[in-house]
One Martini backbone bead per residue (centre of mass of N, CA, C, O) as a GRO file, in nm:
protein
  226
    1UNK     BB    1   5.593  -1.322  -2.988
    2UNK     BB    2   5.494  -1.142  -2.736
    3UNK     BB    3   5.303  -0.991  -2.910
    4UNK     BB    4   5.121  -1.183  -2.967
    5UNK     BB    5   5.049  -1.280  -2.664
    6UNK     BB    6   4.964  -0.982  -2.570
    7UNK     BB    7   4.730  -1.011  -2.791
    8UNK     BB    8   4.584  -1.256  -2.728
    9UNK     BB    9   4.514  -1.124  -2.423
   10UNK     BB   10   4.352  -0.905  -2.482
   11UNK     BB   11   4.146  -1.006  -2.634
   12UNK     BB   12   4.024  -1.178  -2.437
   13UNK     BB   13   3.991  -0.950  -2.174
   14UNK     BB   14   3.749  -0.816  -2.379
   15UNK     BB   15   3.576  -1.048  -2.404
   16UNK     BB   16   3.545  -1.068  -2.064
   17UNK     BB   17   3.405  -0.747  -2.062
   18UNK     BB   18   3.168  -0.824  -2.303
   19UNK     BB   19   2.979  -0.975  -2.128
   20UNK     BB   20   2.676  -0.994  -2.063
   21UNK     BB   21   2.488  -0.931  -1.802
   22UNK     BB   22   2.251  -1.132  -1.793
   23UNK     BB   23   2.515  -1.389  -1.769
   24UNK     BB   24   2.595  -1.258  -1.447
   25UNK     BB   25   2.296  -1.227  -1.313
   26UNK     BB   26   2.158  -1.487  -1.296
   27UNK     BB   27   1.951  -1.723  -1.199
   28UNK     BB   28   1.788  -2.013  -1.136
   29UNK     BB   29   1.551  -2.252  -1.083
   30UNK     BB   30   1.579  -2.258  -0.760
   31UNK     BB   31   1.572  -1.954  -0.706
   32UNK     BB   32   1.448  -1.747  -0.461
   33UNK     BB   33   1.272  -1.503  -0.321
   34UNK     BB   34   1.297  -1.267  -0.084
   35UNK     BB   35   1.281  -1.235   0.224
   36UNK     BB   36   1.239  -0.915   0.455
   37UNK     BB   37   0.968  -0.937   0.583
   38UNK     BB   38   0.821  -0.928   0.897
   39UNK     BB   39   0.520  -1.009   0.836
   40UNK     BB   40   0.616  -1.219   0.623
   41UNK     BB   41   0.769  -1.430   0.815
   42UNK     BB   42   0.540  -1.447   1.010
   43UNK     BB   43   0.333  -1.586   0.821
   44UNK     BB   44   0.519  -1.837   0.785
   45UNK     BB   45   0.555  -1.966   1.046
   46UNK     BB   46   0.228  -2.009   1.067
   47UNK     BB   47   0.196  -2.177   0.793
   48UNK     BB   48   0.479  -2.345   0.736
   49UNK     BB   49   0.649  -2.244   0.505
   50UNK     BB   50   0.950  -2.194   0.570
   51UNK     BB   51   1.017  -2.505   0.519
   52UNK     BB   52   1.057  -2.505   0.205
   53UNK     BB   53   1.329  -2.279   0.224
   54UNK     BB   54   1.524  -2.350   0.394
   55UNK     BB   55   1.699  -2.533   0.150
   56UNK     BB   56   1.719  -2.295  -0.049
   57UNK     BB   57   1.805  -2.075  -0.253
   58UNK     BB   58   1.857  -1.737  -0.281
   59UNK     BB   59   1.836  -1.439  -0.352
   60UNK     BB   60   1.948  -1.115  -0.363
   61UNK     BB   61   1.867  -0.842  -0.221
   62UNK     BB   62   1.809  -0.571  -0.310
   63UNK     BB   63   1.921  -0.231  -0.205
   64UNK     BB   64   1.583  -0.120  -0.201
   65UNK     BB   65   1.551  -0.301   0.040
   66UNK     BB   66   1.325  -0.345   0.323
   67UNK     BB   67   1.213  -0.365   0.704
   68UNK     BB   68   1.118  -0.084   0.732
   69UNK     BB   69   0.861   0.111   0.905
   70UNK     BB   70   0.903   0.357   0.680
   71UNK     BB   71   0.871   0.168   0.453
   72UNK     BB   72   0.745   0.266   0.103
   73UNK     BB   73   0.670   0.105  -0.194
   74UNK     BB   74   0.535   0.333  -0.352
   75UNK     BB   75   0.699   0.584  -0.261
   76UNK     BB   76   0.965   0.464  -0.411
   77UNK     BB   77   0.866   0.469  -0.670
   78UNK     BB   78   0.775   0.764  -0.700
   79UNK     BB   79   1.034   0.860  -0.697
   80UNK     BB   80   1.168   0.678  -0.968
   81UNK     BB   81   0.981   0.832  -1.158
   82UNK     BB   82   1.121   1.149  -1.054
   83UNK     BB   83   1.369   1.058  -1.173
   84UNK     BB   84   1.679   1.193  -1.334
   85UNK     BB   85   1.947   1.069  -1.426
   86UNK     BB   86   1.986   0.962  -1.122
   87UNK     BB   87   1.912   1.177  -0.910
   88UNK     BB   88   1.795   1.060  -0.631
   89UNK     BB   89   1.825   1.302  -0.412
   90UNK     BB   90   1.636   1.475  -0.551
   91UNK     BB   91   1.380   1.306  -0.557
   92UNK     BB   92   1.354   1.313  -0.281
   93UNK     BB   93   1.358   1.574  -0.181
   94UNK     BB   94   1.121   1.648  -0.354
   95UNK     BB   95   0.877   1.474  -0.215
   96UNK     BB   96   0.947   1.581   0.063
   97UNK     BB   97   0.853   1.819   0.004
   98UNK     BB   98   0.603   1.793  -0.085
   99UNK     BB   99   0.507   1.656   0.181
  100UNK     BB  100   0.516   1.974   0.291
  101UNK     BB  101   0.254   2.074   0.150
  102UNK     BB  102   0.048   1.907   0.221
  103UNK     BB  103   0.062   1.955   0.543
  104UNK     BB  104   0.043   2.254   0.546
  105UNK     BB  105  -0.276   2.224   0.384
  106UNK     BB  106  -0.396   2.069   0.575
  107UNK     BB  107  -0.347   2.212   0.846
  108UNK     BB  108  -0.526   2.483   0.736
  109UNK     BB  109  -0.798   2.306   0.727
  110UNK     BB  110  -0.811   2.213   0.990
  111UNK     BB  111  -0.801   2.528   1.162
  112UNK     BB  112  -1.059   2.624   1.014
  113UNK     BB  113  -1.254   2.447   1.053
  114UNK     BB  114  -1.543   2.427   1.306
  115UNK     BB  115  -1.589   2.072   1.350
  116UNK     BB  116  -1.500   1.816   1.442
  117UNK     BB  117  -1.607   1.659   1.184
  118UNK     BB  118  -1.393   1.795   0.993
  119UNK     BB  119  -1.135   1.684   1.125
  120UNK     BB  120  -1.156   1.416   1.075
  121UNK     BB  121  -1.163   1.406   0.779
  122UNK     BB  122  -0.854   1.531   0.750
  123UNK     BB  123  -0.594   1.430   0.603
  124UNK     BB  124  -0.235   1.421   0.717
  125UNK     BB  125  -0.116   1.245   0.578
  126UNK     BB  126   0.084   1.204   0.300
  127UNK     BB  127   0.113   0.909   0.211
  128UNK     BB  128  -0.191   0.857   0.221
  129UNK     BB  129  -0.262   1.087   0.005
  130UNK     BB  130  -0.125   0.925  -0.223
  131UNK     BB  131  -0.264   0.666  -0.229
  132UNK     BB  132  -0.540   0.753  -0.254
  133UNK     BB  133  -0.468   0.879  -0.536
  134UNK     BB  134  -0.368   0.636  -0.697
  135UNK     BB  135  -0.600   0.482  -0.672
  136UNK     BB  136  -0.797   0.663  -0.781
  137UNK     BB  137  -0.639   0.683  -1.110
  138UNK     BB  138  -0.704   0.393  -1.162
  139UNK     BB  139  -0.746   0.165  -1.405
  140UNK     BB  140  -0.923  -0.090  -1.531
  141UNK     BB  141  -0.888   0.023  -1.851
  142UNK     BB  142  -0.806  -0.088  -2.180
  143UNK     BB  143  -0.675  -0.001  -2.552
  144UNK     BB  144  -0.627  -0.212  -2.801
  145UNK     BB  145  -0.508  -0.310  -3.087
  146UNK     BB  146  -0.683  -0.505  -3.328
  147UNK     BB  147  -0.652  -0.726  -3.593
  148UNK     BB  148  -0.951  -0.749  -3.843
  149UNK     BB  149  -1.024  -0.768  -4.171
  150UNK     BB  150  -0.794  -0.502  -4.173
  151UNK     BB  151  -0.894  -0.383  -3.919
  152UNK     BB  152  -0.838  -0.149  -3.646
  153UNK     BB  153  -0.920  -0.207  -3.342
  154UNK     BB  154  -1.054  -0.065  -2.982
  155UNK     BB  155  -1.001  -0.320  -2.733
  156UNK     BB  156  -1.111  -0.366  -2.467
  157UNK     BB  157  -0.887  -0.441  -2.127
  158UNK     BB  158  -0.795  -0.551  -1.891
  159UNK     BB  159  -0.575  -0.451  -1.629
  160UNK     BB  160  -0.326  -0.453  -1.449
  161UNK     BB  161  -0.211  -0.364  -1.141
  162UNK     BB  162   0.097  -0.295  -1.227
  163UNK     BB  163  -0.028  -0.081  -1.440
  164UNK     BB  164  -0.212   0.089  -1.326
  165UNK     BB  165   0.022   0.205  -1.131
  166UNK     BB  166   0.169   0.329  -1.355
  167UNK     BB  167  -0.038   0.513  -1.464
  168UNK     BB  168  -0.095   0.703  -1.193
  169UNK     BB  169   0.195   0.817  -1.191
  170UNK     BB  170   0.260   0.894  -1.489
  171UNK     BB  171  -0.025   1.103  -1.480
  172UNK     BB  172   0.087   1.270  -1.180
  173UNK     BB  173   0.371   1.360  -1.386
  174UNK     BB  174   0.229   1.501  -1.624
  175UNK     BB  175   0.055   1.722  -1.487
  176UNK     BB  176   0.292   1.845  -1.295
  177UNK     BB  177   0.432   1.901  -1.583
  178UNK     BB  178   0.214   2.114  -1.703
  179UNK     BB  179   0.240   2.327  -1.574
  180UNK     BB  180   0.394   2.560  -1.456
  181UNK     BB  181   0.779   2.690  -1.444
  182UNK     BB  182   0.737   2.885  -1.205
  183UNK     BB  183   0.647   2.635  -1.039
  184UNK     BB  184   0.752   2.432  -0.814
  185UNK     BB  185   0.701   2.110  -0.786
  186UNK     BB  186   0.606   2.050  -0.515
  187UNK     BB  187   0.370   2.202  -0.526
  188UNK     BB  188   0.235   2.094  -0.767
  189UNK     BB  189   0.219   1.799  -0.605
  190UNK     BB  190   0.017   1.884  -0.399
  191UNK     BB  191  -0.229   1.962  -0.591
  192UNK     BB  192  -0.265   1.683  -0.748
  193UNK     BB  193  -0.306   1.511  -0.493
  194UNK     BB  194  -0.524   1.638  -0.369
  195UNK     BB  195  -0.692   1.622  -0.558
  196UNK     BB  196  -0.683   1.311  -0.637
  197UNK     BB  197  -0.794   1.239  -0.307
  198UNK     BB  198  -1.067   1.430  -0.414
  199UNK     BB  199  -1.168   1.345  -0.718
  200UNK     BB  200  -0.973   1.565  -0.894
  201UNK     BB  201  -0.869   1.633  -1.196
  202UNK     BB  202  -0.684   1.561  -1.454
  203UNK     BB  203  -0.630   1.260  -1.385
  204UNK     BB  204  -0.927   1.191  -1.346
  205UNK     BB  205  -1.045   1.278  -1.612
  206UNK     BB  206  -0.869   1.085  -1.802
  207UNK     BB  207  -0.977   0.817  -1.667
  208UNK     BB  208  -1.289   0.856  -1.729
  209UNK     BB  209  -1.218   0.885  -2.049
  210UNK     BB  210  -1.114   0.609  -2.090
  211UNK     BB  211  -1.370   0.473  -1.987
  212UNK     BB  212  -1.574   0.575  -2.219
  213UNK     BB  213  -1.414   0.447  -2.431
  214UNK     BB  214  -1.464   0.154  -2.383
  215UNK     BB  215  -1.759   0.204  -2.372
  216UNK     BB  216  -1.791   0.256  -2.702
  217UNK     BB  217  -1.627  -0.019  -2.759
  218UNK     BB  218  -1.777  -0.259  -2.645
  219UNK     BB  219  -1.860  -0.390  -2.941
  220UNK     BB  220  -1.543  -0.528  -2.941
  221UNK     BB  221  -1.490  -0.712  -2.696
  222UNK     BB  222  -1.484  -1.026  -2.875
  223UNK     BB  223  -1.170  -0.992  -3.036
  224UNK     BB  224  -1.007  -1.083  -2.784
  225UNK     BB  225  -1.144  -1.379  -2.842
  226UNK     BB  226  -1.104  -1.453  -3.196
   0.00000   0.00000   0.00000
């Protein structure tokens, strides 16, 4: 009789250890997305938006959520790109180190440079210049298949902002994956992205070469709404 109650105890116990993740972590649709933002809470209380959620349940804001002005949201997506197998550690480390090899090679150029106005020129911070990096990277266009009369065409579509930005980070972790392995992230990092901001290196030419793609297929453009 005890065996039996504490296996049918035991039984409960996995099946509510077993319950998935997802009906445990959902939000009803009544909960609205956390505000953070020191600028975004300043524009809601001038456009008097804040007074529409004073009384709404807010979701939990993430642990990666912050309101600091050190704090770039590009950035930190660019970590979680390098980071593998969750060593989030490692790949801050990298990134950081990283962009101090981008000061270093920015600083040198500075030095040289022999004129006040080629000085105004180089930009100095590496944050800066990941961003223009990611920018100039960015696909406007990409190629889907679609299926008509058996036939399977690559039919340019506009992509969206948020695929394109994964798109150009994840272009500038394949190039500098792709250097040699003898020379470390780092460096490797720097250079990509540096080429990057100057219009320059492998990754722009992926993104131009996507480009031509669309452009010679742009005959079945049509395909996309028929």
């Amino acid at each position: 009789m005890l065996r039996s109650i504490f296996g049918s105890a035991l039984l409960r116990s996995k099946a509510a250890c077993h319950l998935p993740a997802a009906t445990m972590s959902q939000y009803g649709p009544q909960f609205v997305e956390p505000v953070f933002k020191k600028e975004t809470l300043t524009a809601m209380e001038e456009s008097g938006e804040i007074s529409k959620i004073a009384h709404v349940p807010v979701k939990a804001a993430r642990n990666n959520d912050s309101c600091s002005v050190f704090h770039d949201d590009l950035v930190s997506k660019f970590t979680n790109y390098v980071m593998k197998k969750g060593e989030k550690v490692l790949a801050r480390e990298l990134v950081e180190k990283g962009f101090e090899n981008i000061k270093r090679l920015q600083l040198e150029r500075y030095h040289l440079a022999e004129s006040e106005e080629e000085k105004a020129k180089i930009e100095l911070n590496p944050r800066a210049l990941l961003r223009k990096a990611v920018e100039n990277s960015r696909p406007l266009l990409q190629l889907t298949p679609i299926k008509r009369g058996g036939v399977r065409y690559q039919v340019p579509v506009p992509i969206t902002e948020q695929r394109s930005y994964f798109l150009a980070m994840k272009w500038l972790l394949e190039a500098i994956r792709e250097k040699e392995r003898t020379v470390h992230f780092p460096e490797k990092m720097a250079w990509e992205v540096l080429d990057a901001a100057a219009n320059q290196g492998k990754v722009i030419k992926r993104k131009q070469e996507l480009h031509r793609q669309c452009e010679a297929n742009r005959a079945y453009a049509h395909y996309r709404w028929s």
